[in-house]
Amino acid sequence: MTEEHKETIFSSIIRKEIPADIVYEDELVTAFRDINPRAPVHILIIPNKLIPTVNDVTEDDELTMGRLFSVAKLLAKKEGISENGYRLVVNCGSHARQEVYHLHMHLVGGNDIGPMIC
Ligand code: AMP
């Protein structure tokens, strides 16, 4: 594992070494509630494979990247926010204020969330 591919707390969550409110998991992705929710629904959907940022995505990851969206859709429905809408956010790098270098999609909604909350 290179310095750029150093594990984060999210790898420990996937391996269930530390607690998290996991709402979905399969062979490609895991989803859990954000520890600091900025909306009534705030879930992080992450690849099980450590991909630090969008810059590190390769063609081999295309199935997993697609799964992030299909799980977002599934969870939005389950959480009852499909109809009124929600936002999907993926921050990449320092200018986007990415905090955890394990690619993740924020699923946020549940009220009118206004501009730029993640
Ligand atoms: P980002 O700024 O896009 O890197 O977002 C990282 C997100 O991870 C933030 O919304 C944090 O609240 C969230 N987060 C950090 N640690 C944990 C954790 N242990 N469990 C759940 N969410 C976390």
Coordinates of C-alpha atoms and ligand atoms in Angstrom, one line a residue:
M1 CA 0.0 0.0 0.0
T2 CA 1.5 3.3 -1.1
E3 CA 1.4 6.5 1.1
E4 CA -1.4 7.9 -1.1
H5 CA -3.4 4.7 -0.5
K6 CA -3.2 4.7 3.3
E7 CA -6.1 3.3 5.1
T8 CA -8.6 5.6 6.8
I9 CA -11.2 5.1 9.6
F10 CA -13.6 4.0 6.8
S11 CA -11.6 0.8 6.2
S12 CA -12.1 0.0 9.9
I13 CA -15.8 0.6 9.6
I14 CA -16.0 -1.8 6.6
R15 CA -14.2 -4.5 8.6
K16 CA -16.5 -3.7 11.6
E17 CA -13.5 -2.9 13.8
I18 CA -15.1 0.3 15.0
P19 CA -18.8 0.9 15.4
A20 CA -20.9 2.7 12.7
D21 CA -24.6 2.8 11.9
I22 CA -24.3 0.6 8.8
V23 CA -27.5 0.8 6.7
Y24 CA -26.4 -1.2 3.6
E25 CA -23.5 -3.5 2.6
D26 CA -22.7 -5.8 -0.3
E27 CA -19.6 -7.2 -2.0
L28 CA -18.8 -3.8 -3.6
V29 CA -20.0 -1.0 -1.3
T30 CA -20.9 -0.1 2.3
A31 CA -23.2 2.6 3.5
F32 CA -23.5 4.1 7.0
R33 CA -24.8 7.2 8.7
D34 CA -22.5 10.2 8.8
I35 CA -21.3 10.8 12.4
N36 CA -22.0 14.6 12.0
P37 CA -25.2 14.8 10.0
R38 CA -25.9 18.0 8.2
A39 CA -29.5 17.1 7.3
P40 CA -32.2 14.7 8.6
V41 CA -30.8 12.0 6.3
H42 CA -27.0 12.0 5.8
I43 CA -25.5 8.7 4.7
L44 CA -22.1 8.0 3.3
I45 CA -21.8 5.3 0.6
I46 CA -18.3 4.1 0.0
P47 CA -16.5 1.5 -2.1
N48 CA -15.2 -1.5 0.0
K49 CA -12.0 -1.2 -2.0
L50 CA -9.8 1.7 -0.8
I51 CA -9.9 4.3 -3.5
P52 CA -8.7 7.6 -2.0
T53 CA -10.2 10.1 -4.3
V54 CA -12.0 10.4 -7.7
N55 CA -8.6 11.0 -9.2
D56 CA -7.7 7.4 -8.3
V57 CA -10.7 5.8 -10.0
T58 CA -9.8 3.4 -12.9
E59 CA -11.8 1.6 -15.5
D60 CA -11.8 -1.4 -13.3
D61 CA -13.8 0.5 -10.7
E62 CA -16.7 1.4 -13.1
L63 CA -19.0 -1.3 -11.7
T64 CA -18.4 -0.1 -8.2
M65 CA -18.9 3.5 -9.1
G66 CA -22.2 2.6 -10.7
R67 CA -23.2 0.7 -7.6
L68 CA -22.7 3.9 -5.5
F69 CA -25.5 5.5 -7.5
S70 CA -27.8 2.5 -7.4
V71 CA -27.4 2.2 -3.7
A72 CA -28.0 5.9 -3.3
K73 CA -31.3 5.5 -5.2
L74 CA -32.2 2.5 -3.1
L75 CA -31.4 4.2 0.2
A76 CA -33.2 7.4 -0.8
K77 CA -36.3 5.4 -1.3
K78 CA -35.9 3.5 1.9
E79 CA -35.4 6.7 3.8
G80 CA -38.5 8.3 2.2
I81 CA -36.7 11.1 0.5
S82 CA -36.9 10.1 -3.1
E83 CA -40.0 12.1 -4.1
N84 CA -38.9 15.5 -2.6
G85 CA -35.3 15.1 -3.7
Y86 CA -31.9 14.8 -2.2
R87 CA -28.2 15.7 -3.0
L88 CA -25.3 13.4 -3.8
V89 CA -21.9 14.9 -3.1
V90 CA -18.4 13.6 -3.7
N91 CA -15.6 15.8 -2.6
C92 CA -12.2 15.4 -4.2
G93 CA -9.0 16.8 -2.7
S94 CA -8.1 19.8 -0.6
H95 CA -10.0 22.6 -2.5
A96 CA -13.2 20.6 -2.1
R97 CA -12.3 20.1 1.6
Q98 CA -12.2 16.3 1.4
E99 CA -11.5 15.2 5.0
V100 CA -11.4 11.4 4.6
Y101 CA -9.3 10.0 1.8
H102 CA -11.4 7.0 1.1
L103 CA -13.8 8.0 -1.7
H104 CA -17.3 8.5 -0.5
M105 CA -20.6 9.7 -1.8
H106 CA -22.7 11.8 0.6
L107 CA -26.5 11.2 0.4
V108 CA -28.2 14.1 2.0
G109 CA -31.8 15.1 2.3
G110 CA -34.9 15.1 4.4
N111 CA -35.6 18.8 4.2
D112 CA -34.7 21.8 1.9
I113 CA -31.0 21.5 2.3
G114 CA -30.0 24.8 0.6
P115 CA -26.7 25.2 -1.2
M116 CA -23.4 23.4 -0.5
I117 CA -23.6 21.7 2.9
C118 CA -21.0 18.9 2.6
Ligands
AMP1 P1 -15.6 14.7 3.4 O1 -15.4 16.1 3.8 O2 -16.3 14.7 2.1 O3 -14.3 14.0 3.3 O4 -16.5 14.0 4.4 C1 -16.1 13.2 5.4 C2 -17.3 12.8 6.2 O5 -17.1 11.7 7.0 C3 -17.8 14.0 7.1 O6 -19.1 14.3 6.8 C4 -17.7 13.3 8.5 O7 -18.7 13.8 9.4 C5 -17.8 11.8 8.2 N1 -17.1 11.0 9.2 C6 -15.9 11.0 9.7 N2 -15.6 10.0 10.5 C7 -16.8 9.3 10.6 C8 -17.2 8.1 11.3 N3 -16.3 7.5 12.1 N4 -18.4 7.6 11.1 C9 -19.3 8.2 10.2 N5 -19.0 9.4 9.6 C10 -17.7 9.9 9.7

